[in-house]
Coordinates of C-alpha atoms and ligand atoms in Angstrom, one line a residue:
M52 CA -6.4 -2.1 -21.3
V53 CA -9.0 -0.6 -19.0
L54 CA -8.9 -0.3 -15.2
N55 CA -12.6 -0.4 -14.2
M56 CA -13.5 -3.7 -12.6
T57 CA -17.1 -4.9 -12.2
K58 CA -18.3 -5.2 -8.6
E59 CA -18.3 -9.0 -9.1
E60 CA -14.6 -9.1 -10.3
F61 CA -13.6 -6.9 -7.3
D62 CA -15.4 -9.1 -4.8
V63 CA -14.0 -12.3 -6.3
F64 CA -10.4 -11.0 -6.2
F65 CA -10.6 -9.7 -2.6
E66 CA -12.6 -12.7 -1.3
S67 CA -9.6 -14.9 -2.0
Y68 CA -7.0 -12.2 -1.2
A69 CA -8.5 -11.8 2.3
K70 CA -7.9 -15.4 3.2
N71 CA -4.1 -15.2 3.0
V72 CA -2.9 -11.6 3.3
D73 CA -2.4 -11.7 7.0
E74 CA 0.2 -14.5 6.6
A75 CA 2.1 -12.9 3.7
N76 CA 5.0 -11.8 5.9
T77 CA 5.9 -15.5 6.6
Q78 CA 7.7 -15.0 3.3
N79 CA 10.8 -13.0 4.2
F80 CA 10.6 -10.7 1.2
W81 CA 7.3 -9.4 2.5
K82 CA 8.6 -9.4 6.1
L83 CA 11.3 -7.0 4.9
S84 CA 9.0 -4.9 2.8
D85 CA 6.6 -4.6 5.8
A86 CA 9.5 -3.6 8.1
L87 CA 10.5 -0.8 5.7
I88 CA 6.9 0.5 5.5
L89 CA 6.6 0.4 9.3
E90 CA 9.8 2.3 9.7
I91 CA 8.8 5.0 7.2
I92 CA 5.4 5.4 9.0
K93 CA 7.1 5.7 12.4
R94 CA 9.5 8.3 11.1
H95 CA 7.0 10.5 9.3
V96 CA 3.6 10.1 10.8
P97 CA 3.5 11.6 14.3
D98 CA 1.2 10.1 16.9
P99 CA -1.8 12.3 17.3
G100 CA -2.5 11.0 20.8
Q101 CA -5.5 9.3 22.4
K102 CA -8.0 11.7 21.0
G103 CA -6.6 11.6 17.5
V104 CA -7.6 9.3 14.5
I105 CA -5.4 7.8 11.8
L106 CA -7.5 6.6 8.8
D107 CA -6.1 3.6 6.9
A108 CA -7.4 4.1 3.4
G109 CA -8.0 0.7 1.8
G110 CA -6.9 -0.8 5.2
G111 CA -8.2 -4.2 4.3
T112 CA -7.9 -6.8 7.2
A113 CA -6.8 -4.1 9.7
R114 CA -3.4 -5.6 9.9
W115 CA -1.6 -2.2 9.9
A116 CA -4.1 -0.6 12.3
I117 CA -3.6 -3.6 14.7
L118 CA 0.2 -3.3 14.4
L119 CA 0.3 0.5 14.7
S120 CA -2.2 0.5 17.7
K121 CA 0.6 -1.1 19.7
I122 CA 2.9 1.8 18.9
Y123 CA 0.6 4.8 18.6
A124 CA -1.9 6.0 21.3
S125 CA -4.4 7.2 18.7
K126 CA -7.5 5.5 17.4
F127 CA -7.7 4.1 13.9
T128 CA -10.4 3.9 11.2
V129 CA -10.0 1.1 8.6
F130 CA -11.8 2.3 5.5
D131 CA -12.3 -0.3 2.8
L132 CA -14.6 -1.3 -0.1
S133 CA -14.3 -5.0 0.2
I134 CA -16.8 -6.8 2.5
D135 CA -14.5 -9.9 2.7
M136 CA -11.5 -7.8 3.8
L137 CA -13.6 -6.0 6.4
K138 CA -15.1 -9.3 7.7
K139 CA -11.5 -10.6 8.2
A140 CA -10.7 -7.2 9.9
Q141 CA -13.6 -7.6 12.3
K142 CA -12.3 -11.1 13.4
N143 CA -8.7 -9.8 13.7
I144 CA -9.8 -6.9 15.8
E145 CA -12.0 -9.1 18.1
K146 CA -9.1 -11.5 18.5
E147 CA -6.8 -8.7 19.6
R148 CA -9.6 -7.1 21.8
L149 CA -9.0 -3.7 20.0
G150 CA -12.6 -2.9 19.4
E151 CA -12.3 0.3 21.4
R152 CA -9.4 1.6 19.4
I153 CA -10.1 0.5 15.8
S154 CA -13.3 1.1 13.9
L155 CA -14.3 -0.2 10.5
L156 CA -16.0 1.8 7.7
K157 CA -17.2 0.4 4.4
G158 CA -16.9 2.7 1.4
D159 CA -15.3 3.8 -1.8
L160 CA -12.2 6.0 -1.6
A161 CA -13.5 7.9 -4.6
D162 CA -16.6 8.8 -2.6
M163 CA -16.0 9.1 1.1
S164 CA -19.3 10.8 1.9
N165 CA -19.6 8.8 5.2
V166 CA -16.4 10.5 6.5
L167 CA -16.8 14.1 7.8
T168 CA -14.6 16.9 6.4
E169 CA -11.4 17.6 8.5
S170 CA -12.2 14.8 10.9
V171 CA -9.0 12.7 10.6
D172 CA -5.5 13.6 11.9
H173 CA -3.4 11.5 9.4
V174 CA -4.0 9.1 6.5
I175 CA -2.0 6.0 5.6
S176 CA -2.7 3.8 2.5
I177 CA -0.5 0.8 2.1
Y178 CA 0.1 -1.8 -0.6
S179 CA -1.5 0.4 -3.2
P180 CA -5.3 0.7 -2.9
L181 CA -4.8 3.7 -5.2
S182 CA -3.6 1.3 -7.9
F183 CA -7.1 -0.3 -8.0
I184 CA -9.0 3.0 -8.4
E185 CA -10.2 4.4 -11.7
D186 CA -10.8 8.0 -10.4
R187 CA -7.5 8.5 -8.5
D188 CA -7.8 12.3 -8.6
K189 CA -11.2 12.0 -6.8
A190 CA -9.8 9.6 -4.2
L191 CA -6.9 12.0 -3.4
S192 CA -9.2 15.0 -3.2
E193 CA -11.4 13.0 -0.8
L194 CA -8.4 12.2 1.4
H195 CA -7.5 15.9 1.3
R196 CA -11.1 16.9 2.4
I197 CA -11.3 14.5 5.3
L198 CA -7.9 15.4 6.7
R199 CA -7.3 18.1 9.3
R200 CA -5.0 21.0 8.5
G201 CA -1.4 20.0 9.3
G202 CA -2.3 16.3 8.8
K203 CA 0.0 13.9 6.9
V204 CA -0.9 11.5 4.1
L205 CA 1.4 8.6 3.3
V206 CA 0.0 6.9 0.2
M207 CA 1.3 4.0 -1.9
G208 CA 0.9 3.0 -5.5
H209 CA 2.6 0.4 -7.7
G210 CA 5.8 1.7 -9.3
Y211 CA 5.8 2.5 -13.0
Y212 CA 9.5 2.0 -13.8
N213 CA 9.7 -1.2 -11.7
A214 CA 6.6 -2.5 -13.6
I215 CA 8.4 -2.0 -17.0
A216 CA 11.7 -3.6 -15.6
S217 CA 9.8 -6.5 -14.2
K218 CA 7.7 -7.1 -17.3
I219 CA 10.9 -7.1 -19.4
N220 CA 13.1 -9.2 -17.1
N221 CA 10.7 -11.6 -15.3
Y222 CA 8.0 -12.0 -17.9
R223 CA 9.6 -11.2 -21.3
A224 CA 6.3 -9.6 -22.1
A225 CA 5.2 -9.1 -25.7
A226 CA 6.1 -5.8 -27.4
T227 CA 2.5 -4.7 -27.5
E228 CA 2.1 -5.2 -23.8
L229 CA 5.3 -3.3 -23.0
H230 CA 4.3 -0.3 -25.2
G231 CA 0.8 -0.4 -23.7
L232 CA 2.2 -0.3 -20.2
D233 CA 4.5 2.6 -21.0
R234 CA 1.7 4.6 -22.7
E235 CA -1.2 3.9 -20.3
S236 CA 0.6 3.4 -17.0
L237 CA -1.6 0.3 -16.5
V238 CA -0.3 -3.2 -15.7
K239 CA -1.8 -6.6 -15.6
W240 CA 0.3 -8.9 -13.5
A241 CA -1.6 -12.2 -13.9
P242 CA -5.0 -13.4 -15.2
S243 CA -6.4 -13.4 -11.7
V244 CA -5.1 -9.9 -10.8
P245 CA -7.1 -6.8 -11.9
V246 CA -5.5 -4.2 -14.2
L247 CA -3.7 -1.8 -11.9
N248 CA -2.5 1.8 -12.1
V249 CA 1.3 2.3 -11.8
F250 CA 2.9 5.6 -10.7
S251 CA 6.2 7.4 -11.0
K252 CA 7.4 9.5 -8.1
E253 CA 6.7 12.6 -10.2
G254 CA 3.3 11.5 -11.3
L255 CA 2.1 10.6 -7.8
E256 CA 3.5 13.9 -6.4
K257 CA 1.7 15.9 -9.2
M258 CA -1.6 14.1 -8.4
L259 CA -1.2 14.9 -4.7
S260 CA -0.4 18.6 -5.3
D261 CA -3.3 18.9 -7.8
A262 CA -5.5 17.5 -4.9
G263 CA -4.2 20.4 -2.7
F264 CA -1.5 18.7 -0.7
I265 CA 2.1 20.0 -0.2
T266 CA 4.3 17.1 -1.2
K267 CA 7.2 16.4 1.3
Q268 CA 9.2 13.3 0.2
T269 CA 8.6 10.1 -1.8
F270 CA 10.1 6.7 -1.0
G271 CA 10.5 3.6 -3.1
V272 CA 9.5 0.3 -1.3
P273 CA 11.7 -1.6 -1.7
V274 CA 14.3 0.0 -4.0
F275 CA 17.1 -2.7 -4.1
V276 CA 15.7 -6.1 -3.1
Q277 CA 13.6 -7.7 -5.8
P278 CA 10.9 -10.4 -5.1
G279 CA 11.1 -13.8 -6.7
L280 CA 8.0 -15.1 -8.5
E281 CA 7.4 -17.5 -5.6
D282 CA 6.8 -14.5 -3.3
F283 CA 3.5 -14.0 -5.2
D284 CA 2.2 -17.4 -4.3
S285 CA -1.3 -16.6 -3.1
E286 CA -1.1 -19.3 -0.3
N287 CA 2.3 -18.0 0.8
K288 CA 3.8 -21.5 0.8
L289 CA 6.5 -21.2 -1.8
R290 CA 9.9 -19.8 -0.9
S291 CA 12.0 -17.7 -3.4
E292 CA 15.8 -17.6 -3.3
I293 CA 15.7 -14.1 -1.9
S294 CA 13.2 -15.0 0.8
K295 CA 15.4 -17.9 1.8
A296 CA 18.5 -15.7 1.8
L297 CA 16.7 -13.2 4.1
E298 CA 16.5 -15.8 6.8
D299 CA 20.0 -14.8 7.6
G300 CA 19.5 -12.0 10.2
A301 CA 22.8 -10.2 9.3
F302 CA 21.8 -10.2 5.6
F303 CA 18.3 -9.0 6.4
N304 CA 19.6 -6.2 8.6
A305 CA 22.1 -5.1 6.0
V306 CA 19.5 -4.9 3.2
F307 CA 17.1 -3.1 5.6
D308 CA 19.8 -0.5 6.4
L309 CA 20.7 0.1 2.8
E310 CA 17.0 0.4 1.8
M311 CA 16.4 2.9 4.6
K312 CA 19.5 4.9 3.8
H313 CA 18.6 5.4 0.1
N314 CA 14.9 4.8 -0.4
G315 CA 13.9 8.5 0.1
E316 CA 16.6 9.9 -2.2
A317 CA 14.9 11.6 -5.2
Y318 CA 17.0 9.7 -7.8
V319 CA 16.5 6.3 -6.2
A320 CA 12.8 6.4 -5.2
N321 CA 11.7 5.5 -8.8
R322 CA 13.4 2.2 -8.5
G323 CA 10.6 1.3 -6.0
M324 CA 8.4 -1.7 -6.6
N325 CA 5.9 0.6 -4.8
I326 CA 6.0 4.4 -4.7
F327 CA 5.2 5.7 -1.2
A328 CA 4.5 9.5 -1.1
L329 CA 4.4 11.7 1.9
A330 CA 2.4 14.9 1.8
E331 CA 0.7 17.4 4.1
K332 CA -2.5 19.4 4.2
K333 CA -1.6 23.1 4.9
Ligands
SAM83 C1 -3.6 -4.9 -1.8 S1 -4.9 -4.6 -0.6 C2 -4.0 -3.9 0.7 C3 -4.7 -4.0 2.0 C4 -4.0 -3.4 3.2 N1 -3.7 -1.9 3.0 C5 -2.7 -4.1 3.5 O1 -1.6 -3.5 3.4 O2 -2.8 -5.2 4.0 C6 -5.8 -3.3 -1.3 C7 -7.0 -2.9 -0.5 O3 -7.6 -1.7 -1.2 C8 -9.0 -1.9 -1.1 N2 -9.6 -1.1 -2.1 C9 -9.5 -1.2 -3.5 N3 -10.2 -0.3 -4.1 C10 -10.8 0.4 -3.2 C11 -11.7 1.5 -3.2 N4 -12.2 2.1 -4.3 N5 -12.2 2.0 -2.0 C12 -11.8 1.5 -0.8 N6 -10.9 0.5 -0.7 C13 -10.5 -0.1 -1.9 C14 -9.2 -3.4 -1.3 O4 -10.5 -3.8 -0.8 C15 -8.0 -3.9 -0.4 O5 -8.4 -4.1 0.9

């Protein structure tokens, strides 16, 4: 399997993705996953204040920048390669009247030449833009370059061990596919989804430290709750058993608490569907 997508394949995938992503958390599995991500960001990325900038790498439709701009005083830059995701971002920002706080920048994370060196206070990267990128080392060294000293990066990739478990249990994948996934750390979830990089906690931490970062802690998101296949319905209309069960607030809160209690423990993080690593530029 190879990762590199043509520009056309990339555009086709994100054109349809852009239409529904903002409604994904109407499915409770994603609502919980988003709540965990938000909590991890709030605990580990300090607010750089009104003059500061947080760059959302692969920030797509600006949904995180919009949410975070209600909690943080800083400005946000949404950096993304997909014109369709950025068009949706533009509309979302106008609707929220956040044009003064959130700016958009089109570009490739593997070549951020339109962002100045040490111009950004912190970087977040959510729901795995890094999984789509062939030259991950270049992307991480670009994030290191643009970050100010003392700045934090919180970057996510699809989980390697979870991908193997899911391909065995949910898909009963062929032996050749399972061995290929193990050997190459590449996964293909569905015909319409590109081939994606998957990461172990140790692998992502090594890449971050090779890029010059000091790694701090790595989280699995989520580590215990597992999505149903219905949670991947691109129109967000289907409801999995787990999403239905999470309608019960007491159950939702108990799962949230258990996830937050254990998701940053070194021996639990690799259970993560996504691996979310925190590092710092010294
Ligand atoms: C799964 S989406 C997540 C979007 C957003 N972070 C969110 O959580 O809603 C992945 C995003 O990564 C972006 N992306 C993928 N490869 C990229 C690259 N090489 N440079 C910049 N953005 C990229 C896509 O355009 C898409 O917006």
